PDB file of C-alpha atoms in Angstrom:
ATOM      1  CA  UNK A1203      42.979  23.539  72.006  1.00  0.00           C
ATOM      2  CA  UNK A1204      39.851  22.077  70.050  1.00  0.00           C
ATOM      3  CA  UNK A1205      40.017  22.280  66.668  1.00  0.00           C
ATOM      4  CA  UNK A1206      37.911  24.786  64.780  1.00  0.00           C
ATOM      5  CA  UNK A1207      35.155  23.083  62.980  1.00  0.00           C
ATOM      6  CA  UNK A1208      32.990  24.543  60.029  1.00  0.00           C
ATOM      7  CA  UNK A1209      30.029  22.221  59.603  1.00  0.00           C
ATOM      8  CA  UNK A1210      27.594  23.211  56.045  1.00  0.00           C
ATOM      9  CA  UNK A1211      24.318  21.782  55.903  1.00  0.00           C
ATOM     10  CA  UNK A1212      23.615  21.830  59.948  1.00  0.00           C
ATOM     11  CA  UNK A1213      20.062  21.418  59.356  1.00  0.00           C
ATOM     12  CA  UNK A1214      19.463  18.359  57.628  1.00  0.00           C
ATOM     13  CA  UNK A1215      19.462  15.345  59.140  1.00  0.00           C
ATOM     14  CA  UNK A1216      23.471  14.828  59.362  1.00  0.00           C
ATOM     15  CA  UNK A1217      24.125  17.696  60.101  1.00  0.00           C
ATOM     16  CA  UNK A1218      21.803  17.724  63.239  1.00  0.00           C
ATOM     17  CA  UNK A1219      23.225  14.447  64.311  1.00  0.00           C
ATOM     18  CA  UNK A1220      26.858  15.612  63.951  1.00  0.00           C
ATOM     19  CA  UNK A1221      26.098  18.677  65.755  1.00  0.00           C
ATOM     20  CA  UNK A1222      25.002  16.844  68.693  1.00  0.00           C
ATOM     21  CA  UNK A1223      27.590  14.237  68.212  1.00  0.00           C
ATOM     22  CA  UNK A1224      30.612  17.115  68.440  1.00  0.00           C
ATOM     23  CA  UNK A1225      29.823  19.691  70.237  1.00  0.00           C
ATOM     24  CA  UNK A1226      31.912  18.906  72.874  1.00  0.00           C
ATOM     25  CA  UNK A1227      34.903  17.419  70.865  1.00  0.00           C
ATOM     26  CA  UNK A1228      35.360  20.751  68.571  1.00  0.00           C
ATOM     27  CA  UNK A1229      35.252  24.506  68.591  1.00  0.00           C
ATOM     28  CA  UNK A1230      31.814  24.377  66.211  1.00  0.00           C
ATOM     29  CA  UNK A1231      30.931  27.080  63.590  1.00  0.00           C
ATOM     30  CA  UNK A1232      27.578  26.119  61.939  1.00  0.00           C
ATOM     31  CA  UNK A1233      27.256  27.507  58.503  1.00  0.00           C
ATOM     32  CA  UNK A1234      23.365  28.128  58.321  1.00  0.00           C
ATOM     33  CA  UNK A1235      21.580  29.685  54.561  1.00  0.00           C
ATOM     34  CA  UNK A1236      17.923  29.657  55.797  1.00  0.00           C
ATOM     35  CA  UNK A1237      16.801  26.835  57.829  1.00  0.00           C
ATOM     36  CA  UNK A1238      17.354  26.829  61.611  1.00  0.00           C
ATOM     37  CA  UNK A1239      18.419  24.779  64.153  1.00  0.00           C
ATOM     38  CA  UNK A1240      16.867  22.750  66.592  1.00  0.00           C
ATOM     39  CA  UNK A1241      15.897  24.856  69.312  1.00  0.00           C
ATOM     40  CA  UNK A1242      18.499  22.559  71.543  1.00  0.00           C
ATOM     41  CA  UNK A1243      21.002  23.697  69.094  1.00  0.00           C
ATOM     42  CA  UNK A1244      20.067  27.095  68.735  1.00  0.00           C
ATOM     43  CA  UNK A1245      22.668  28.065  71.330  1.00  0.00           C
ATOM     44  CA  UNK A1246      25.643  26.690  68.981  1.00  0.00           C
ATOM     45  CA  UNK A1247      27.636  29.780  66.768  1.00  0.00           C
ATOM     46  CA  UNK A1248      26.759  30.124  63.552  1.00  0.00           C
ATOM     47  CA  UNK A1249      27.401  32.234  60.775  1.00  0.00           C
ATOM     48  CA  UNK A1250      25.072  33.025  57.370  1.00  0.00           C
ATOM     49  CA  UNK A1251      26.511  30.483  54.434  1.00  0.00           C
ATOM     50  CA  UNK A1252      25.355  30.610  50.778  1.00  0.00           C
ATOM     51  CA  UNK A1253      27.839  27.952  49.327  1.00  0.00           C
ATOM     52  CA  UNK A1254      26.491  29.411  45.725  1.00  0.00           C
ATOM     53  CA  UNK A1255      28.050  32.941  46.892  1.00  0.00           C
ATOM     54  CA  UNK A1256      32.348  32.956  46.936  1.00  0.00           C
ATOM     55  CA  UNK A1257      32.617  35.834  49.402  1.00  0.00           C
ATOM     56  CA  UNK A1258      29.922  34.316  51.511  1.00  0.00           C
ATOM     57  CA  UNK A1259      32.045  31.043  51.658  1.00  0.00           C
ATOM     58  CA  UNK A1260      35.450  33.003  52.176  1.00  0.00           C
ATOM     59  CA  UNK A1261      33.662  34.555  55.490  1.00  0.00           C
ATOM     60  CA  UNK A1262      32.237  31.163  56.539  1.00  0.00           C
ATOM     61  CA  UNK A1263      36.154  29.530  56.812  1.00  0.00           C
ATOM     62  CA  UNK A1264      37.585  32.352  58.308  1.00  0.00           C
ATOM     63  CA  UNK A1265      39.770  31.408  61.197  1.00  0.00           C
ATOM     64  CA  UNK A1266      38.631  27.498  60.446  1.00  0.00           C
ATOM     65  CA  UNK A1267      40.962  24.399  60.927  1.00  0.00           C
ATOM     66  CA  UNK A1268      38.854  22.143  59.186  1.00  0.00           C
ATOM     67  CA  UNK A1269      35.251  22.078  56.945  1.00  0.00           C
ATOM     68  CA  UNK A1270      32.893  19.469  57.047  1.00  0.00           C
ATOM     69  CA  UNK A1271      30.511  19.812  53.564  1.00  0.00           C
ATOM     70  CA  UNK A1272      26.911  18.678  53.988  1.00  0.00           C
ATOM     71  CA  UNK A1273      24.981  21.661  52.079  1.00  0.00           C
ATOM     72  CA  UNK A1274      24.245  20.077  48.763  1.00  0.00           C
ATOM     73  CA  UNK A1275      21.182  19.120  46.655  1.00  0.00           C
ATOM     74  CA  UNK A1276      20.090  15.859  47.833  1.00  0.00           C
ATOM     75  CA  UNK A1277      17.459  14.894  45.693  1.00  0.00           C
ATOM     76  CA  UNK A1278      18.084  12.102  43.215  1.00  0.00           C
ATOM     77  CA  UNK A1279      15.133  13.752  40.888  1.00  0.00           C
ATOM     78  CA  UNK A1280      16.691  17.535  41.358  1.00  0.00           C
ATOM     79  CA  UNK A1281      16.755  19.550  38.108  1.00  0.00           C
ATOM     80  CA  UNK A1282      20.247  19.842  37.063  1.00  0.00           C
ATOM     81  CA  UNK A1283      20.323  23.331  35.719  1.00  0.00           C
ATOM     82  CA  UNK A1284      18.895  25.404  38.683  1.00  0.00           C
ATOM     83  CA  UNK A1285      19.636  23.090  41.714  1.00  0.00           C
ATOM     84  CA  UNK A1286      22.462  20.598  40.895  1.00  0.00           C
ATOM     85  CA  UNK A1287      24.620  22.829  38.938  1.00  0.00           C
ATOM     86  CA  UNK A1288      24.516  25.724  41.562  1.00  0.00           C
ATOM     87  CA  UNK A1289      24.562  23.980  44.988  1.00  0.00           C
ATOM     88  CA  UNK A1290      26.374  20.801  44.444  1.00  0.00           C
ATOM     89  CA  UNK A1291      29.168  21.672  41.642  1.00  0.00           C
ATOM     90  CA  UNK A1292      29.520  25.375  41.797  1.00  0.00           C
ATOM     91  CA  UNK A1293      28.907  25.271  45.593  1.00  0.00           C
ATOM     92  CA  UNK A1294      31.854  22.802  46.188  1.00  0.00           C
ATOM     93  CA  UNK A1295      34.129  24.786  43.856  1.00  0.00           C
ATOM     94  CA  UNK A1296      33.203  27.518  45.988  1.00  0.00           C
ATOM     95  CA  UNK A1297      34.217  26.165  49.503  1.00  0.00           C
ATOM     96  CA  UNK A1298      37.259  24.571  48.094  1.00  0.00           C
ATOM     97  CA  UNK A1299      38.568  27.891  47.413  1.00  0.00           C
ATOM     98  CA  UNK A1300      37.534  29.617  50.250  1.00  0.00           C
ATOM     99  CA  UNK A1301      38.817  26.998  52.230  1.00  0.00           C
ATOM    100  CA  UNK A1302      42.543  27.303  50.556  1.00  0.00           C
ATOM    101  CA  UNK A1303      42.111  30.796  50.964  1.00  0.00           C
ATOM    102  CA  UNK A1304      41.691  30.872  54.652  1.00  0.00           C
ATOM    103  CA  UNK A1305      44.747  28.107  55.232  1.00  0.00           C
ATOM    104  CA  UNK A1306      42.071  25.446  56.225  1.00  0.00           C
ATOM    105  CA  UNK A1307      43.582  22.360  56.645  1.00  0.00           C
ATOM    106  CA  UNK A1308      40.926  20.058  55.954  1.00  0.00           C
ATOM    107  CA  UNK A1309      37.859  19.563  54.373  1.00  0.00           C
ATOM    108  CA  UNK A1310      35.430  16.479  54.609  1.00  0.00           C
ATOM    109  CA  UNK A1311      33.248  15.819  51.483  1.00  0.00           C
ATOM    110  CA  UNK A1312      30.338  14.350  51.215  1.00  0.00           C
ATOM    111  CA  UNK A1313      29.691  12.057  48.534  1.00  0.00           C
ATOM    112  CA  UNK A1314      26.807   9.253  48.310  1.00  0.00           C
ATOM    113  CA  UNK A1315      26.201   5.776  47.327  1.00  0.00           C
ATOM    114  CA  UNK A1316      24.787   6.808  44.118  1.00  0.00           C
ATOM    115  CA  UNK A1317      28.005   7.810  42.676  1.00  0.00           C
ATOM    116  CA  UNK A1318      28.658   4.075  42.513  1.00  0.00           C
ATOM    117  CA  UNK A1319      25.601   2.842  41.873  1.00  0.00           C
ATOM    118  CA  UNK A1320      25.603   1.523  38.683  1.00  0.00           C
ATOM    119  CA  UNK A1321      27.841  -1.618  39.736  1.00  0.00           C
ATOM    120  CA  UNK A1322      25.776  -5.175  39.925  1.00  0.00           C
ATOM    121  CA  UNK A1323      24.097  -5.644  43.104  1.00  0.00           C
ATOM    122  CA  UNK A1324      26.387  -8.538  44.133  1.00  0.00           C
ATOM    123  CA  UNK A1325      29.264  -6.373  44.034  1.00  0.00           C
ATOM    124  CA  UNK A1326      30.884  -4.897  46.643  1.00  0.00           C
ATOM    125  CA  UNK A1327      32.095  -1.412  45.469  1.00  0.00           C
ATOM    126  CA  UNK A1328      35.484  -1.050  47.401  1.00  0.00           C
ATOM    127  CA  UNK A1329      36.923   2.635  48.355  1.00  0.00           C
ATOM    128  CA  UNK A1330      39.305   2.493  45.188  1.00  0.00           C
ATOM    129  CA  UNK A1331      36.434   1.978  43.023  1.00  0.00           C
ATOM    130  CA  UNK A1332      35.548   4.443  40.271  1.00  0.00           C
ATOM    131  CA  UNK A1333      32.403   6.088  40.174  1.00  0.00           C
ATOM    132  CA  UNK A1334      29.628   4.797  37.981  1.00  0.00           C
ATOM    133  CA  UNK A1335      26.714   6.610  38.838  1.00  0.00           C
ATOM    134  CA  UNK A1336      22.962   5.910  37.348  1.00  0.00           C
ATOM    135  CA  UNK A1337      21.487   9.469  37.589  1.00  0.00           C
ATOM    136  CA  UNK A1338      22.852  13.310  37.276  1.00  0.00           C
ATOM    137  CA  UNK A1339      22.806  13.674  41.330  1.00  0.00           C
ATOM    138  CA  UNK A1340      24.972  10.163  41.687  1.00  0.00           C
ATOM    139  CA  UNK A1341      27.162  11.999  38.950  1.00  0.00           C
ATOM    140  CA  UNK A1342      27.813  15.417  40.903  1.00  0.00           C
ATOM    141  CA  UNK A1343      28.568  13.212  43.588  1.00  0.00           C
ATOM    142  CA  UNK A1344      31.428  11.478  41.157  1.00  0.00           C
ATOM    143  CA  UNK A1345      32.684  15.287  40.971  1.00  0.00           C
ATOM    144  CA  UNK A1346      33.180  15.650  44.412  1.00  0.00           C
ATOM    145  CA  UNK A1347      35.230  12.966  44.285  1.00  0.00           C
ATOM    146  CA  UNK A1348      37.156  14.226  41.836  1.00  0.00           C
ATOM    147  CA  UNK A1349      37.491  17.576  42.629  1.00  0.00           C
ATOM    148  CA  UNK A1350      38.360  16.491  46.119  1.00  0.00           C
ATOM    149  CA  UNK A1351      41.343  14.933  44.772  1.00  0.00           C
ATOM    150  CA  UNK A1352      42.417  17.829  42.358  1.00  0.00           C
ATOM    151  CA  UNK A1353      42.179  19.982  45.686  1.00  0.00           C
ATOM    152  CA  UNK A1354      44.425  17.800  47.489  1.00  0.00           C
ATOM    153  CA  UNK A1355      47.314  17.169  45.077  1.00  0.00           C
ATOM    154  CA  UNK A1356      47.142  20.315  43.527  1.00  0.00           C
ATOM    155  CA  UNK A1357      46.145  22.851  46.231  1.00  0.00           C
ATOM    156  CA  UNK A1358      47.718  21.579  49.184  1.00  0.00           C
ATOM    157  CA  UNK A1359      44.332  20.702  50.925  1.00  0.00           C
ATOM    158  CA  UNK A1360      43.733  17.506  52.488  1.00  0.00           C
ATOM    159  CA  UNK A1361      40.451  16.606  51.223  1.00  0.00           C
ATOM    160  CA  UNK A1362      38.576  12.976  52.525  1.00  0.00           C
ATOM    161  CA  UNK A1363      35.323  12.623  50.756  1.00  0.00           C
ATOM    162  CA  UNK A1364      32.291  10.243  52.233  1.00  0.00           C
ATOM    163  CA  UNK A1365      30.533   7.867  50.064  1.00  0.00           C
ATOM    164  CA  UNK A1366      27.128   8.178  52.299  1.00  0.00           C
ATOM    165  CA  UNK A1367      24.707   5.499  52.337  1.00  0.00           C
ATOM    166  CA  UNK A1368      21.300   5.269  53.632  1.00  0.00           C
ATOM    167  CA  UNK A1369      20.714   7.420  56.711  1.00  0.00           C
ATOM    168  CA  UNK A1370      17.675   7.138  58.587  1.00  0.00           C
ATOM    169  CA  UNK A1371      18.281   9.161  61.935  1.00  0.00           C
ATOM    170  CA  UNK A1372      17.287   5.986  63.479  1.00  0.00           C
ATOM    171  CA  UNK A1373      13.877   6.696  62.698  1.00  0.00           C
ATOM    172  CA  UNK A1374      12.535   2.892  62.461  1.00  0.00           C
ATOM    173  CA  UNK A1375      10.865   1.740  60.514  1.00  0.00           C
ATOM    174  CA  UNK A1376      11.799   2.896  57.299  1.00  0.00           C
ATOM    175  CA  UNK A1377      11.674   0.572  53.536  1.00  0.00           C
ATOM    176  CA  UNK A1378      14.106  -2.639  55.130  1.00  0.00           C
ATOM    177  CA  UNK A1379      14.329  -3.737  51.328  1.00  0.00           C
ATOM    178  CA  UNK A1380      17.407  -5.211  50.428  1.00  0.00           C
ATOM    179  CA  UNK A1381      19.372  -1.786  48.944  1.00  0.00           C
ATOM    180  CA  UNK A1382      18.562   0.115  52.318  1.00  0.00           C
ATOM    181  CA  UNK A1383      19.674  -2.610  54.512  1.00  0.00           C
ATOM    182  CA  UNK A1384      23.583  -3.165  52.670  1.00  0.00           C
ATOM    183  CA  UNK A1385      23.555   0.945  52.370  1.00  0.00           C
ATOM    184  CA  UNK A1386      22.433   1.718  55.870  1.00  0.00           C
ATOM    185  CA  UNK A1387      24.331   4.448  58.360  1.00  0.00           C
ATOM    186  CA  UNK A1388      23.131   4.690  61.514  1.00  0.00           C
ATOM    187  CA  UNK A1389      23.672   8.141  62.641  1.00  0.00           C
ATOM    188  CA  UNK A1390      25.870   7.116  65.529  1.00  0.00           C
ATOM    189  CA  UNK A1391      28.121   5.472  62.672  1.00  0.00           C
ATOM    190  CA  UNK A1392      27.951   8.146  60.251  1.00  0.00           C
ATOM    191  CA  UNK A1393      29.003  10.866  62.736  1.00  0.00           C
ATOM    192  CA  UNK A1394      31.812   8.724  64.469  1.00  0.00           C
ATOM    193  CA  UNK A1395      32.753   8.346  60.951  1.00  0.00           C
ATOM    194  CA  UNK A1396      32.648  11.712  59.930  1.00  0.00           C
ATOM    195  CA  UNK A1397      34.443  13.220  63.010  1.00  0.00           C
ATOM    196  CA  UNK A1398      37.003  10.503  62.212  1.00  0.00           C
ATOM    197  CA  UNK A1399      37.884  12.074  58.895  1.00  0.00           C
ATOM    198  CA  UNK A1400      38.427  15.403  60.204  1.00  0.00           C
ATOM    199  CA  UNK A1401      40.633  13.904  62.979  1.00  0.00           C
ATOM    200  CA  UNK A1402      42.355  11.751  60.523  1.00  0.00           C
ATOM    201  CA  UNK A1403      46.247  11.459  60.028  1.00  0.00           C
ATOM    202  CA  UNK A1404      47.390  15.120  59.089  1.00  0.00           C
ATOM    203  CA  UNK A1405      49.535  13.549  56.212  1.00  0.00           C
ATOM    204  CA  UNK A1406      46.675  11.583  55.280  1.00  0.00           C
ATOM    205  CA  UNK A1407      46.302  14.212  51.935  1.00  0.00           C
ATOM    206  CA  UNK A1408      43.255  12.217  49.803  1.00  0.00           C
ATOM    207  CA  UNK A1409      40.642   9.316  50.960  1.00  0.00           C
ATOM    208  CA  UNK A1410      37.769   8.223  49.658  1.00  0.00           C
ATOM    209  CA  UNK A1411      35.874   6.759  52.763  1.00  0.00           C
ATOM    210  CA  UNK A1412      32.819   4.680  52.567  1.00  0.00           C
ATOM    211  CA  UNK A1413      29.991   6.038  54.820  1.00  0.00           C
ATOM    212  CA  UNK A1414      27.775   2.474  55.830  1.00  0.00           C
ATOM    213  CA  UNK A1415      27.515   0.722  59.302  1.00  0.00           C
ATOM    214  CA  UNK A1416      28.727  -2.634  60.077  1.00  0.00           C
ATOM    215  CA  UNK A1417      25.568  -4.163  58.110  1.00  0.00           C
ATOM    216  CA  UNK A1418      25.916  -8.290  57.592  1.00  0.00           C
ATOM    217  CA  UNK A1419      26.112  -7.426  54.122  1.00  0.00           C
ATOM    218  CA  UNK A1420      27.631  -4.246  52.825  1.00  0.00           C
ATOM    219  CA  UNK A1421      26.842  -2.962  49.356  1.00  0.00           C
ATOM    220  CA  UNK A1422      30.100  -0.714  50.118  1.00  0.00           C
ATOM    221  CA  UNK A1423      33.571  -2.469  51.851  1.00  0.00           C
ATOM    222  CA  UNK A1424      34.993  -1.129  54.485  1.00  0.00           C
ATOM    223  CA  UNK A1425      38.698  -2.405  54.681  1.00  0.00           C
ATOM    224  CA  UNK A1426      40.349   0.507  53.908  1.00  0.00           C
ATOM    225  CA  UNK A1427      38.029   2.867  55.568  1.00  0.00           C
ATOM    226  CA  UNK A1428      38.713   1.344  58.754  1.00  0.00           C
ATOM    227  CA  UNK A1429      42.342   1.382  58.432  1.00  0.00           C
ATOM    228  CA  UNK A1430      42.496   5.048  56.903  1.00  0.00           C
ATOM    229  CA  UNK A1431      40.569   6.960  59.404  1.00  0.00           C
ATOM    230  CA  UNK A1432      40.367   3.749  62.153  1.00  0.00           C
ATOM    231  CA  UNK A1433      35.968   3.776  61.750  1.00  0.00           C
ATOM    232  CA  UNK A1434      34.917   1.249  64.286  1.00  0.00           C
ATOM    233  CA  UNK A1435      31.146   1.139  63.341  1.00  0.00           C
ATOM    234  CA  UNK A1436      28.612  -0.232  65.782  1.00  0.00           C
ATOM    235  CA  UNK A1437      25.505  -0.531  64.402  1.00  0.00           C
ATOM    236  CA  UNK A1438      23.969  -3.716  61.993  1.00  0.00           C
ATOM    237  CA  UNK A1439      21.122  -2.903  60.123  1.00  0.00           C
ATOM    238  CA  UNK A1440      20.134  -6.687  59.561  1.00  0.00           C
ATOM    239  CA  UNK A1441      20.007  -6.808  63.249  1.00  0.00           C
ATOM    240  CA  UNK A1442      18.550  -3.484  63.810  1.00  0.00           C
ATOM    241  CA  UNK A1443      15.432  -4.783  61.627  1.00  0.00           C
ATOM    242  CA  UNK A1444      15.627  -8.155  62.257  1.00  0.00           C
ATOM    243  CA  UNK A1445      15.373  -9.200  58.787  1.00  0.00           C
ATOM    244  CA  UNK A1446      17.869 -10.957  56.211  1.00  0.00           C
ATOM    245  CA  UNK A1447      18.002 -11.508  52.245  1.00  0.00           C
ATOM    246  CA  UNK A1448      18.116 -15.416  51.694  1.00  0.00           C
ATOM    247  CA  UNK A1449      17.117 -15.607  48.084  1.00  0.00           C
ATOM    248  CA  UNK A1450      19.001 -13.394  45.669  1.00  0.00           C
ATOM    249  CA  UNK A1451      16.220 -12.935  43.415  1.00  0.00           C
ATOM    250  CA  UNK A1452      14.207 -11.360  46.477  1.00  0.00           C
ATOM    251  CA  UNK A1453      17.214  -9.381  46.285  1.00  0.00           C
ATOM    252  CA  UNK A1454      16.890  -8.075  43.057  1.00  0.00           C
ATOM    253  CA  UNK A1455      13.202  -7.506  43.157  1.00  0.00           C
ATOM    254  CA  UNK A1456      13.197  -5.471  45.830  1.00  0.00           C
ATOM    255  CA  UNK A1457      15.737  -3.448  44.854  1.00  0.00           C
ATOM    256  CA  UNK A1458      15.273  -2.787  41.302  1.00  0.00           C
ATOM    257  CA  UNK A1459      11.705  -3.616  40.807  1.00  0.00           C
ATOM    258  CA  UNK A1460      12.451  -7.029  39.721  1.00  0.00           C
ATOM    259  CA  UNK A1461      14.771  -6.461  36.881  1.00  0.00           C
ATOM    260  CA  UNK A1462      17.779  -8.061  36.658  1.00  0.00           C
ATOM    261  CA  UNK A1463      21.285  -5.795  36.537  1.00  0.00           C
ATOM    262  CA  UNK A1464      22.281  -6.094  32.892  1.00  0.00           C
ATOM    263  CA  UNK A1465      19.203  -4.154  32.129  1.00  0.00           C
ATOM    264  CA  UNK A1466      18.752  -0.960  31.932  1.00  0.00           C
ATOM    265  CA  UNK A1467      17.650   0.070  35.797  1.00  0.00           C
ATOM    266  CA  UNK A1468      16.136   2.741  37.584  1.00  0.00           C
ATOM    267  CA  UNK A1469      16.941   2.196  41.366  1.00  0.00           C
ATOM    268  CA  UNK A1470      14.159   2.520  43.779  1.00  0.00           C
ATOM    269  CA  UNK A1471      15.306   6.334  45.622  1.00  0.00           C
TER     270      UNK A1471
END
């Protein structure tokens, strides 16, 4: 029997490509609040999902084996008070519960790059690393984390959570500056990755998983990611654009407007 597979967030560009990706491998329940589907995709169930409303969440996982969370606020420049705070803390609360509630047995996170931003560019920010995000979206994205993990050790719920990088849909070209190219997903990748985590080891309780192809460099290390959920990515951005970084302060320049990383920076979004 296929597992039973919530997906929030169809819409947006992940979710569209994981939708495609799946919809043979699981038993698909798309969780749509307002924007539709592709017409190709049209065909797929759904149900209405308001991750700001509890009882809307508690129908959505109904009957579910696992949740895979992609509704959030994406926006780095997002107000925090009406859009952060509702959709991306109190919207995750929200789906946690309902998804303990309904005897889920998964749920796949999303979290982003930017919660671990604020590490020097020439670091490789390993899946054990702690958050140290740079802006209020990067920092909700340090909750999920966290939350994810009181979930799982104190709920029962096996909770994996995605540090996403840069996802372009494989719509070329797009900025091949030196951040994008160590951060990029292909959207092959990202939903081999993501289908990965929900077929993960069932004992497998709490993961942080970083979400980034097999890039020649790799602002985000993948050793444990691989071994966790066995990711075999396929896609190299360097070699997708045909491009490289030679001199590190190209690096630099390009990726934080020329200022070096014991300044105070504002990455380019």
């Amino acid at each position: 029997m296929k597992k039973r597979v919530l997906v929030t967030g169809p819409a947006g560009r992940i979710g569209v490509s994981l939708t495609e990706y799946a919809l043979d491998r699981y038993d698909l329940r798309l969780g749509i609040r307002s924007t539709p589907m592709p017409e190709h995709l049209a065909h797929v169930p759904n149900v209405p999902l308001d991750i700001t409303d509890p009882d809307s969440c508690r129908q959505a996982c109904e009957g579910i084996d696992a949740v895979v969370h992609l509704a959030a606020e994406a926006s780095t420049e997002a107000d925090f008070r009406t859009s952060l705070l509702p959709r991306n803390l109190l919207g995750i609360y929200n789906l946690l519960e309902a998804a303990v509630t309904a005897g889920c047995q998964r749920v796949v996170l999303s979290s982003s790059v930017q919660s671990v931003a604020g590490y020097p560019l020439d670091h490789q920010v390993q899946e054990d690393s702690i958050p140290r995000p740079l802006n209020l979206y990067g920092a909700t994205k340090a909750f999920a984390e966290a939350i994810g993990h009181v979930y799982a050790k104190s709920h029962g719920l096996s909770c994996l959570v995605v540090r996403i990088g840069t996802f372009e849909h494989n719509q070329f070209p797009f900025p091949a500056n030196g951040r994008n190219l160590s951060t990029f997903i292909s959207a092959r990748d990202m939903s081999q990755l993501l289908c990965c985590c929900v077929d993960a080891d069932p004992d497998l309780d709490y993961a942080v998983v970083h979400g980034v192809s097999q890039n020649r460099y790799k602002r985000m290390g993948l050793t444990q990611t691989r071994s966790l959920v066995d990711y075999k990515p396929q896609d190299d951005a360097f070699a997708c654009f045909e491009v490289g970084i030679p001199y590190r302060d190209r690096w630099f320049e390009e990726a934080y407007d020329g200022q070096r990383p014991e300044q105070p920076v504002k990455p380019k979004a």
